[in-house]
Short mmCIF file of C-alpha atoms and ligand atoms in Angstrom, two decimals:
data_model
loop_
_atom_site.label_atom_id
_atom_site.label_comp_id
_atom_site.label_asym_id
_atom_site.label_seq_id
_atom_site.Cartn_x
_atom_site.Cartn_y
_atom_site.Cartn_z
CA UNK A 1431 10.95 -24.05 16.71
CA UNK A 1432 9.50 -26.11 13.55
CA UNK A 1433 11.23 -25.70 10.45
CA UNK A 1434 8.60 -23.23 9.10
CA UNK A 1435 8.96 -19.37 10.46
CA UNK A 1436 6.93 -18.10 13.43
CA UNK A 1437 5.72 -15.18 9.84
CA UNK A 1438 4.82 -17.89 7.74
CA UNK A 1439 3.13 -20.19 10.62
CA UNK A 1440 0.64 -17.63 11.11
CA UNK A 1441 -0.07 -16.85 7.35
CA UNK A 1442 -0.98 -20.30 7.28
CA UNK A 1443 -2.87 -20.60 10.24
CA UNK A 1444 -0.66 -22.93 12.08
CA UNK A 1445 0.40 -22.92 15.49
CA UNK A 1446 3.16 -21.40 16.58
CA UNK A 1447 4.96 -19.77 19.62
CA UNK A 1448 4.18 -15.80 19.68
CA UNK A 1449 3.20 -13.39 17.68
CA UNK A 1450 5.06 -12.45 14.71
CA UNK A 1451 6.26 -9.05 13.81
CA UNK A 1452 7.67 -6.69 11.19
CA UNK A 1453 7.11 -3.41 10.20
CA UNK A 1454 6.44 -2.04 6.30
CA UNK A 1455 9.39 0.26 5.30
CA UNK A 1456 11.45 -1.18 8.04
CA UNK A 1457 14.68 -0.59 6.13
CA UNK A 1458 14.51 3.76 5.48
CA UNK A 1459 15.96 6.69 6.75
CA UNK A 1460 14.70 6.60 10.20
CA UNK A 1461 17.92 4.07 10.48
CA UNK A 1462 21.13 6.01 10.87
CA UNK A 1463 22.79 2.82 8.56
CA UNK A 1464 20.19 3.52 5.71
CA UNK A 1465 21.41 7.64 5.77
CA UNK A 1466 24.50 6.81 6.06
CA UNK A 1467 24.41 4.63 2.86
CA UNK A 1468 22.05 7.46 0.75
CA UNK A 1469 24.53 9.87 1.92
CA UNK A 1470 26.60 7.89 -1.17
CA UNK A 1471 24.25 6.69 -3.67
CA UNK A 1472 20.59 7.92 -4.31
CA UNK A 1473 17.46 5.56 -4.03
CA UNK A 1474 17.26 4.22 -7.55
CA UNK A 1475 21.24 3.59 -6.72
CA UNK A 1476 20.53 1.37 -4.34
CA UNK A 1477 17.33 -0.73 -5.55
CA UNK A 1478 19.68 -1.06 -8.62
CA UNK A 1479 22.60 -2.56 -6.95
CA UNK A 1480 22.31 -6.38 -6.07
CA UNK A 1481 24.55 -6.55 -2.93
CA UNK A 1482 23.32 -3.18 -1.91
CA UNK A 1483 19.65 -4.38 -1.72
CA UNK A 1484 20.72 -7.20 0.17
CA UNK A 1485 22.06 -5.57 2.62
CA UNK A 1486 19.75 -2.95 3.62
CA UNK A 1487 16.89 -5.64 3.00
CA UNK A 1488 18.77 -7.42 5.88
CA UNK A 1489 19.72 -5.39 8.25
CA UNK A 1490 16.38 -4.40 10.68
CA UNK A 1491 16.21 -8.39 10.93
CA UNK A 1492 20.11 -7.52 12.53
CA UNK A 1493 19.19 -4.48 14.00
CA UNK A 1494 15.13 -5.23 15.55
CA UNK A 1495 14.92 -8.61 15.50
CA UNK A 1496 11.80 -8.81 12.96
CA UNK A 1497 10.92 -11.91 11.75
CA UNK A 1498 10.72 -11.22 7.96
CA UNK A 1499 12.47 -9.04 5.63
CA UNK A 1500 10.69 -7.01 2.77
CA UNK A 1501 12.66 -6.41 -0.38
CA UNK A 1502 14.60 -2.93 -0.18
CA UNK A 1503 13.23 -1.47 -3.64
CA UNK A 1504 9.92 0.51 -4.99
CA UNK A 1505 6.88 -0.01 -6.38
CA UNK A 1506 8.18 1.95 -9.34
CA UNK A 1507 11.22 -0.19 -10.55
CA UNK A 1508 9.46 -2.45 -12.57
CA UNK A 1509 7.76 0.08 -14.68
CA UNK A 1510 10.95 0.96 -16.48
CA UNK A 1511 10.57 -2.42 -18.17
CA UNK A 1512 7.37 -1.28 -19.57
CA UNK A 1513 9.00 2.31 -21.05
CA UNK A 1514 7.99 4.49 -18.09
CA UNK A 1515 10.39 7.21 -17.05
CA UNK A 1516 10.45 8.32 -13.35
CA UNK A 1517 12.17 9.62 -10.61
CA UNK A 1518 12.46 9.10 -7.00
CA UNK A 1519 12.76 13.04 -5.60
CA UNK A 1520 13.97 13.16 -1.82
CA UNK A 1521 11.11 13.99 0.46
CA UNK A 1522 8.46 14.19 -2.43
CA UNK A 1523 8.29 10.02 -3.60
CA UNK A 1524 7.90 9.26 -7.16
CA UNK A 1525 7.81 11.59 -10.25
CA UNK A 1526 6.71 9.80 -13.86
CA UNK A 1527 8.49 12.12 -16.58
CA UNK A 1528 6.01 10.81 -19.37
CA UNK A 1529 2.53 10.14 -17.19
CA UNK A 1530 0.03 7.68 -19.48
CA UNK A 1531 -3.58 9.28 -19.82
CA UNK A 1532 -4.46 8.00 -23.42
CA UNK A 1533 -5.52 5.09 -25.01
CA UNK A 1534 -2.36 5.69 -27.11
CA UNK A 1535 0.03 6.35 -24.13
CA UNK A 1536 -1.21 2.86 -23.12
CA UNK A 1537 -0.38 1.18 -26.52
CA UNK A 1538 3.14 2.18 -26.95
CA UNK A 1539 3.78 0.31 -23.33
CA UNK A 1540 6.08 -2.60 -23.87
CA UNK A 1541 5.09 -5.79 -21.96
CA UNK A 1542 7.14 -6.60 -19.12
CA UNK A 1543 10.58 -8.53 -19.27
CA UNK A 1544 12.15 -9.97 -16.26
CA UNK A 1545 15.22 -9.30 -17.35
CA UNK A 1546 15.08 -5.52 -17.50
CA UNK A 1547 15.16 -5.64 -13.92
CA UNK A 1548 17.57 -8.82 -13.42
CA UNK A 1549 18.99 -6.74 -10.44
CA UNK A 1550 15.64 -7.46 -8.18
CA UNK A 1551 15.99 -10.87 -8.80
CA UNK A 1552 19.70 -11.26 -8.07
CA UNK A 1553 19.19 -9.10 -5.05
CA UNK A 1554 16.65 -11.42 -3.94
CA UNK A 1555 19.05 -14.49 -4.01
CA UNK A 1556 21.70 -12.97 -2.28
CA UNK A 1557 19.19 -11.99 0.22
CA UNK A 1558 17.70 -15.17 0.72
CA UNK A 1559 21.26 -16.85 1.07
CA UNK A 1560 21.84 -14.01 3.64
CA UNK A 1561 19.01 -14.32 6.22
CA UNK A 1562 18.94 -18.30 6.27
CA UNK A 1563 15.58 -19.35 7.55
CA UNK A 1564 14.16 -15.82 7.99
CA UNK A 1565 11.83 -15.47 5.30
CA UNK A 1566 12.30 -12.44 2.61
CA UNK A 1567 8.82 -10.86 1.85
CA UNK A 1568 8.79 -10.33 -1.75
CA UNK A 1569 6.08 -6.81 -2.98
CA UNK A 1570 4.86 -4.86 -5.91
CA UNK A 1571 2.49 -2.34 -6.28
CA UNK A 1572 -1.09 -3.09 -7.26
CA UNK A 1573 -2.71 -1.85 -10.62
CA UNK A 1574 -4.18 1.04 -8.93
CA UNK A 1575 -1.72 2.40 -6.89
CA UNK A 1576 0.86 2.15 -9.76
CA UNK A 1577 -1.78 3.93 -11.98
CA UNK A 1578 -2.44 6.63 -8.83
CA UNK A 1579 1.47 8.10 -9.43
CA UNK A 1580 1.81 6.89 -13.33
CA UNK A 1581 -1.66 9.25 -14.44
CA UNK A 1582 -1.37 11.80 -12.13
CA UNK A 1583 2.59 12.36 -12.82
CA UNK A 1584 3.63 11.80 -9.17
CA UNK A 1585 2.11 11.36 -5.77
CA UNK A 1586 -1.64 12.94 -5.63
CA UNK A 1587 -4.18 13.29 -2.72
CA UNK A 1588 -7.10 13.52 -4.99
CA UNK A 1589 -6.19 11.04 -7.57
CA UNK A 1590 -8.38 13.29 -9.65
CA UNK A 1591 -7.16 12.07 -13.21
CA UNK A 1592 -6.93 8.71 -12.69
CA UNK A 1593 -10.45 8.88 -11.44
CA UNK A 1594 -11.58 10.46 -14.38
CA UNK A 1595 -10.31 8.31 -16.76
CA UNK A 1596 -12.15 5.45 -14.76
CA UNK A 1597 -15.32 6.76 -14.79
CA UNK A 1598 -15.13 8.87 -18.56
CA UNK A 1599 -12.83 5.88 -20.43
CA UNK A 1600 -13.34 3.12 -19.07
CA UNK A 1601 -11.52 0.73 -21.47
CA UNK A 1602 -9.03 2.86 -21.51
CA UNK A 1603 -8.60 2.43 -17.76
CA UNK A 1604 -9.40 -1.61 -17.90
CA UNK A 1605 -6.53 -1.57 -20.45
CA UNK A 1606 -4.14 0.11 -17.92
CA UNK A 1607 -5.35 -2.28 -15.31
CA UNK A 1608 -5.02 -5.51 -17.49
CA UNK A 1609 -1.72 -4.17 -18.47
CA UNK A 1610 -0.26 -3.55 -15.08
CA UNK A 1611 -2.28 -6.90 -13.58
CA UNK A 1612 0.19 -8.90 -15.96
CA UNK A 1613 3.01 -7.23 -14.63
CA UNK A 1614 2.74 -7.90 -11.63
CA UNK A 1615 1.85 -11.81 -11.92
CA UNK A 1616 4.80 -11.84 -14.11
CA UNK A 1617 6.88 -9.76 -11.57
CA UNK A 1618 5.88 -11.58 -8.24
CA UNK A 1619 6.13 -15.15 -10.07
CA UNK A 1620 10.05 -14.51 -11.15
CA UNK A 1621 10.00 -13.04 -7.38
CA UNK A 1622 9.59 -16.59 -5.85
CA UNK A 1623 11.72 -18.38 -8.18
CA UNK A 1624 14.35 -16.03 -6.68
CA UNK A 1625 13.90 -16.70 -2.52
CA UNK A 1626 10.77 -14.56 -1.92
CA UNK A 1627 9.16 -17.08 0.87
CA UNK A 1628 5.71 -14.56 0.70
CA UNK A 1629 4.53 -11.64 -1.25
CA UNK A 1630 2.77 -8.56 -0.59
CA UNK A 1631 1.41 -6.26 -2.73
CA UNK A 1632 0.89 -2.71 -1.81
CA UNK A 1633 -2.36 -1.21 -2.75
CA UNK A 1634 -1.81 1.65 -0.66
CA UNK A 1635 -4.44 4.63 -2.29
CA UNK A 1636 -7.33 1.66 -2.80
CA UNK A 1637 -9.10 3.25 -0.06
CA UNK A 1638 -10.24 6.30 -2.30
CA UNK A 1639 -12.35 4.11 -4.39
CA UNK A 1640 -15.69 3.65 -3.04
CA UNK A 1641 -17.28 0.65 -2.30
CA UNK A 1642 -19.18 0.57 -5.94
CA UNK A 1643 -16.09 1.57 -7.95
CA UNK A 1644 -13.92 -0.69 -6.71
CA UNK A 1645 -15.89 -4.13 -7.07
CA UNK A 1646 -16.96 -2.45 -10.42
CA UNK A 1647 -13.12 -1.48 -11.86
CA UNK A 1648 -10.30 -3.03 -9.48
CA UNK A 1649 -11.85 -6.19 -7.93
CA UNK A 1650 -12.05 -8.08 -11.02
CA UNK A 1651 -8.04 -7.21 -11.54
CA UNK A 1652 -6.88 -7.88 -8.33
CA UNK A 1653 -9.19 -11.86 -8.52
CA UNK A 1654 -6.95 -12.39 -11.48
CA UNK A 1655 -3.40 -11.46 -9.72
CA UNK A 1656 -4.40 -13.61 -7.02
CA UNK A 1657 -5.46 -16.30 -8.75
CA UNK A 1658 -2.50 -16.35 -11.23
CA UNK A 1659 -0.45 -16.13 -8.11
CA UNK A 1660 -2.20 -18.89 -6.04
CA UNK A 1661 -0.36 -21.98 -7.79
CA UNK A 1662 3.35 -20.25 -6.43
CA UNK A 1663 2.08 -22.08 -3.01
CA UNK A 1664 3.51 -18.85 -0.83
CA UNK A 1665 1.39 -16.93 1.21
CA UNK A 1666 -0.34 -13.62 -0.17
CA UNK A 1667 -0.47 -10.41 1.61
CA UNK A 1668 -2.67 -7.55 0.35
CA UNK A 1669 -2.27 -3.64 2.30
CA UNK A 1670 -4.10 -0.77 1.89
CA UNK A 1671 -4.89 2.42 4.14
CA UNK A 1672 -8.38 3.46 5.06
CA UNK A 1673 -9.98 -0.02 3.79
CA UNK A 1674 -12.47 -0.44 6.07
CA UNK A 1675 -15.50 -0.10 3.54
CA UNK A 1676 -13.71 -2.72 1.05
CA UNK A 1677 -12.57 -5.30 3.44
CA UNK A 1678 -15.21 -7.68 2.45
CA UNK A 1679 -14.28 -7.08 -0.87
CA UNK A 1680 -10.93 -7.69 -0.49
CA UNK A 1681 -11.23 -10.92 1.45
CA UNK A 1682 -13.23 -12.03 -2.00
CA UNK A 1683 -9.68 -11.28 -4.05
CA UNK A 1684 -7.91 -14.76 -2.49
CA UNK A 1685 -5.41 -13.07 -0.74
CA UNK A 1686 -4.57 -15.23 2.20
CA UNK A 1687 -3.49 -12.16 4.44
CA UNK A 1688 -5.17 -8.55 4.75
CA UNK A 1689 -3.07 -5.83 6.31
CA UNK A 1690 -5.21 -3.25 7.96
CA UNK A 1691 -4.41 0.02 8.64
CA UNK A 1692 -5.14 1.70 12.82
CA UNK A 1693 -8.35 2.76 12.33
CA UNK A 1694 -10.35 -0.50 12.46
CA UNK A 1695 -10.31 -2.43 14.90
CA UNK A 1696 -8.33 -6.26 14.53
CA UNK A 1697 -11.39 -7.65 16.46
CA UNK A 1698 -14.12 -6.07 14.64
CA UNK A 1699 -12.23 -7.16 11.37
CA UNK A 1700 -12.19 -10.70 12.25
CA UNK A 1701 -15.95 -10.56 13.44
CA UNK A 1702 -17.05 -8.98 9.49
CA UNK A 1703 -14.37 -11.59 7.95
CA UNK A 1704 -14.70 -14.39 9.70
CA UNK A 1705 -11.17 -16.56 10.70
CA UNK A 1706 -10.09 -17.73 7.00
CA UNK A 1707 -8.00 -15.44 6.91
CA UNK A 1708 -4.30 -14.04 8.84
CA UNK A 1709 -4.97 -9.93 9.86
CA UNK A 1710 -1.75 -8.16 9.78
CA UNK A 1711 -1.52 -4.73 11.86
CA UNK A 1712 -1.99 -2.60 13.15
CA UNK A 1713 -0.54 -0.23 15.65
CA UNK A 1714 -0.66 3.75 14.47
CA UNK A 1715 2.72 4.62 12.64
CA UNK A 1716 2.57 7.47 14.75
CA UNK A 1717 2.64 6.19 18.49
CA UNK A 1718 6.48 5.09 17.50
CA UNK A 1719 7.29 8.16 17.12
CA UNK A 1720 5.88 9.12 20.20
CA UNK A 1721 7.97 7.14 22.39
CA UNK A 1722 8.23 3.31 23.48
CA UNK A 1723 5.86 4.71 26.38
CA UNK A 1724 3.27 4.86 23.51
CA UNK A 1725 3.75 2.65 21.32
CA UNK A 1726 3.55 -0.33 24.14
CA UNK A 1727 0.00 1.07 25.47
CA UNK A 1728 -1.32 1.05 21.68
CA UNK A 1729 0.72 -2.48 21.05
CA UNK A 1730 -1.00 -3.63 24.56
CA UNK A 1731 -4.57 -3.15 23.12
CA UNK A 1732 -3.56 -5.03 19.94
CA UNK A 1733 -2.25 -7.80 21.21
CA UNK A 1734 -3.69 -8.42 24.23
CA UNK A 1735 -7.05 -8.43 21.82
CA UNK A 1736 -5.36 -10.69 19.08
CA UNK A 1737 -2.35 -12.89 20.47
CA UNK A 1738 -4.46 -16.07 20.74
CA UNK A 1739 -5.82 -15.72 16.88
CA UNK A 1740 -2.98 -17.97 15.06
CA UNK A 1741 -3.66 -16.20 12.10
CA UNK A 1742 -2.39 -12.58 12.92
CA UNK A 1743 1.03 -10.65 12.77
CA UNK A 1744 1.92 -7.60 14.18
CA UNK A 1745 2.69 -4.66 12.50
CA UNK A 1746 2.09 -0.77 11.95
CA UNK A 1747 -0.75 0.40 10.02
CA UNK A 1748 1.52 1.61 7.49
CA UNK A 1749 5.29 2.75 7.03
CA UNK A 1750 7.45 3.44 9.39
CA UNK A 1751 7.96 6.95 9.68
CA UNK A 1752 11.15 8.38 9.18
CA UNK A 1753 11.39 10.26 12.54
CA UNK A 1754 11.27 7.17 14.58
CA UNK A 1755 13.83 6.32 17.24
CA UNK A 1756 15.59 2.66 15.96
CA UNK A 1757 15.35 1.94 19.95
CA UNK A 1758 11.73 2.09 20.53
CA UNK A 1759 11.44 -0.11 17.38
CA UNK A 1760 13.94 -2.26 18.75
CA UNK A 1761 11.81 -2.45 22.11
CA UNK A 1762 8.76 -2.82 20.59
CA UNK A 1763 9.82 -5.83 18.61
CA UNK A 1764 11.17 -7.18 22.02
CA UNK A 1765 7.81 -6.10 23.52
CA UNK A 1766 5.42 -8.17 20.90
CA UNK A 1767 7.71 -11.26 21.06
CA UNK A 1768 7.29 -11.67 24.92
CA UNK A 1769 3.73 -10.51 25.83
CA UNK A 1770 2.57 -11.89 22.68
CA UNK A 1771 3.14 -15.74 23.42
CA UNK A 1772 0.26 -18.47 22.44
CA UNK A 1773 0.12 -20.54 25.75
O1 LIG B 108 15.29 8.74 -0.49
C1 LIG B 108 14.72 7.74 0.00
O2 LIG B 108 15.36 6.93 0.69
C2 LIG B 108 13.29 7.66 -0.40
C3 LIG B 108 12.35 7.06 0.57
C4 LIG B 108 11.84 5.75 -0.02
C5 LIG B 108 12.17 4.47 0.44
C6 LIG B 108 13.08 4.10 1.57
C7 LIG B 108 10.99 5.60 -1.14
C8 LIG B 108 10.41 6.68 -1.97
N1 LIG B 108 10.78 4.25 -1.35
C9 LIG B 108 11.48 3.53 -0.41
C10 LIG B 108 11.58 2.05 -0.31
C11 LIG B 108 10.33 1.28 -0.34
N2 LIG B 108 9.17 1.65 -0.99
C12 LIG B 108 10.13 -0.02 0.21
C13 LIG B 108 11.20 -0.89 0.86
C14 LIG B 108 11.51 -0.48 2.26
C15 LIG B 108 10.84 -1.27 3.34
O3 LIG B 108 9.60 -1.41 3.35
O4 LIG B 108 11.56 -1.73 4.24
C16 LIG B 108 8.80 -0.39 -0.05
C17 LIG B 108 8.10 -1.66 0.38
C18 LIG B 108 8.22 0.66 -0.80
C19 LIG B 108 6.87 0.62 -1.36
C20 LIG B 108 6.18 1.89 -1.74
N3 LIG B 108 6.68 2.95 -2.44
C21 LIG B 108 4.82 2.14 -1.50
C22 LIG B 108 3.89 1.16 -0.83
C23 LIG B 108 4.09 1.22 0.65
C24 LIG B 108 3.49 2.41 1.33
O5 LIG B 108 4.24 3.08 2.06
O6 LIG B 108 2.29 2.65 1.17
C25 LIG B 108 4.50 3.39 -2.03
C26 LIG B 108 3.15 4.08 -2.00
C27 LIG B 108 5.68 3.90 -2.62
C28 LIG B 108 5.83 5.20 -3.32
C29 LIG B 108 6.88 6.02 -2.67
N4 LIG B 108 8.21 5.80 -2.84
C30 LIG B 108 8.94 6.67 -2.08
C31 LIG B 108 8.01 7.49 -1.36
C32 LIG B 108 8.37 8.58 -0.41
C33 LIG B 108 6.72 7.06 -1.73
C34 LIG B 108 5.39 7.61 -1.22
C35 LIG B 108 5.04 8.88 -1.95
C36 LIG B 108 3.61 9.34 -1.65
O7 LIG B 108 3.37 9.85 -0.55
O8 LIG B 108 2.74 9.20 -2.53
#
């Protein structure tokens, strides 16, 4: 193998031996290692705990054989730099104690330090130190997804007052943008300097927006993240679910890799997109769950359709879901790695 990762090969566009694969929230509770840890400390315990993150970012690489990590933490922790209070609630996600929905709620945010959240970053070393030449995939949330739990309070299917503010204040809503867009360049840059060999960031409600309102309110945000993050030389990932109407709009932002979620196909994507950029997907979360059985006939049509593109990795269309067997995962990685092969 060259000294570059099979992961970051295909980000690139270089050649390289088979397809790649991991899975977003690899490390959770559908591990029996990962209960048996939150049977002792709660979430926020562990994303706060340097050695704890490392190992729980490291162990499906152990355990499945992946070929990246992701960071074991939230898309919340870096808001409590900025003065917002929330709470990770078992089986209900992320609750905001003091949502923002004013132009004053806005103001009193303080900009965001790196060292309010020191423990990311030392986490990150030790993790990189840890996994050798397996690359760590550093994340954050984008602007709108943050803003999708920090309006609405906690996690929303209508995202009816963050909508509203969009479309009734808009400067009020550009100001929550800008503010979150700098917090995040700031975040993921400081990410890097600690190991993070690629970044991701999660923009997983985006697909609520329609086709107008996003190039109208988000796109110009996310150009500016990207850009800002462009010089840091690493490759860029940017996820959401049910995407299919932005895609070409998100291929404008400069990320360098798209993650799509099961509904579209890989094929079609690359035939709207053309090949500039890696596609990273995109079984359904759900045929895991269903049995190996399953998940190889949907992984078949994937790769069998893809494994010759150098610029795709496999993956789910989003998160692994919590009542998945570690086996069929482990199978499925196995799977990908053999019938995925270039030549
Ligand atoms: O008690 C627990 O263990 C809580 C479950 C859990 C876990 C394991 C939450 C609460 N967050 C996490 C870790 C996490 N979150 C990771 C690292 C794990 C990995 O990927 O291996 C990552 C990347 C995230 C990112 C995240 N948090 C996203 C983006 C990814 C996605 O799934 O779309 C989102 C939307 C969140 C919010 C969140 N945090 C937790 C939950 C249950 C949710 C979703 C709530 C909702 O449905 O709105």
């Amino acid at each position: 193998m060259t000294s570059e990762s099979r992961f970051i090969r295909a980000c690139r566009g270089q050649a390289h031996d088979t397809v790649p694969v991991w899975f977003m929230r690899q490390a959770g509770r559908y591990q029996p290692s990962y209960r048996a840890l939150r049977s002792r400390y709660s979430m926020l315990e562990l994303a706060r705990a340097p050695e704890l993150i490392r190992d729980v970012t490291i162990r499906p690489v152990e355990e499945l054989g992946v070929d990246a990590a992701i960071l074991f933490s939230d898309i919340m922790i870096p808001l409590a730099s900025l003065g917002i209070d929330f709470d990770i609630q078992e089986n209900v996600g992320p609750v905001v104690s003091n949502p923002i929905r004013t132009r004053a709620d806005i103001d009193r945010l303080r900009p965001f330090r790196a060292e309010d959240v020191a423990y990311v970053f030392e986490g990150l070393r030790l993790t990189a130190a840890a996994l050798g030449a397996t690359p760590v995939i550093g994340f954050s949330g984008a602007p709108f997804t943050l803003a999708s739990y920090v309006v609405e309070g906690g996690p929303s299917r209508t995202y009816r007052r963050t909508k509203q503010m969009m479309w009734t204040e808009p400067d009020t809503f550009s100001a929550l943008m800008r503010s979150f867009s700098a917090m995040v360049v700031a975040y993921l840059t400081e990410q890097v300097a600690s190991g993070a060999a690629a970044l991701q960031i999660f923009d997983s409600w985006i697909g609520a927006l329609s086709m107008e309102d996003y190039s109208r309110s988000v796109l110009p945000h996310m150009r500016f993240i990207f850009e800002s993050l462009a010089p840091l030389n690493v490759p860029l990932i940017y996820f959401g679910v049910g995407t299919q109407h932005l895609l070409p709009e998100m291929a404008r932002t400069g990320a360098t890799v798209l993650g799509i979620d099961w509904r579209t196909r890989l094929t079609d994507v690359r035939a709207m997109l053309g090949s500039d950029v890696t596609l990273q997907g995109n079984l359904d979360p759900e045929r895991v769950v269903a049995g190996f059985e399953a998940a190889r006939a949907g992984a078949q049509e994937v790769v069998a359709s893809m494994r010759h593109d150098p610029r795709f990795i496999f993956n789910l269309g989003h998160g692994v879901p919590k009542e998945s067997e570690p086996a069929v995962l482990k199978q499925l990685v196995d799977w990908v790695h053999e019938h995925g092969r270039m030549a």
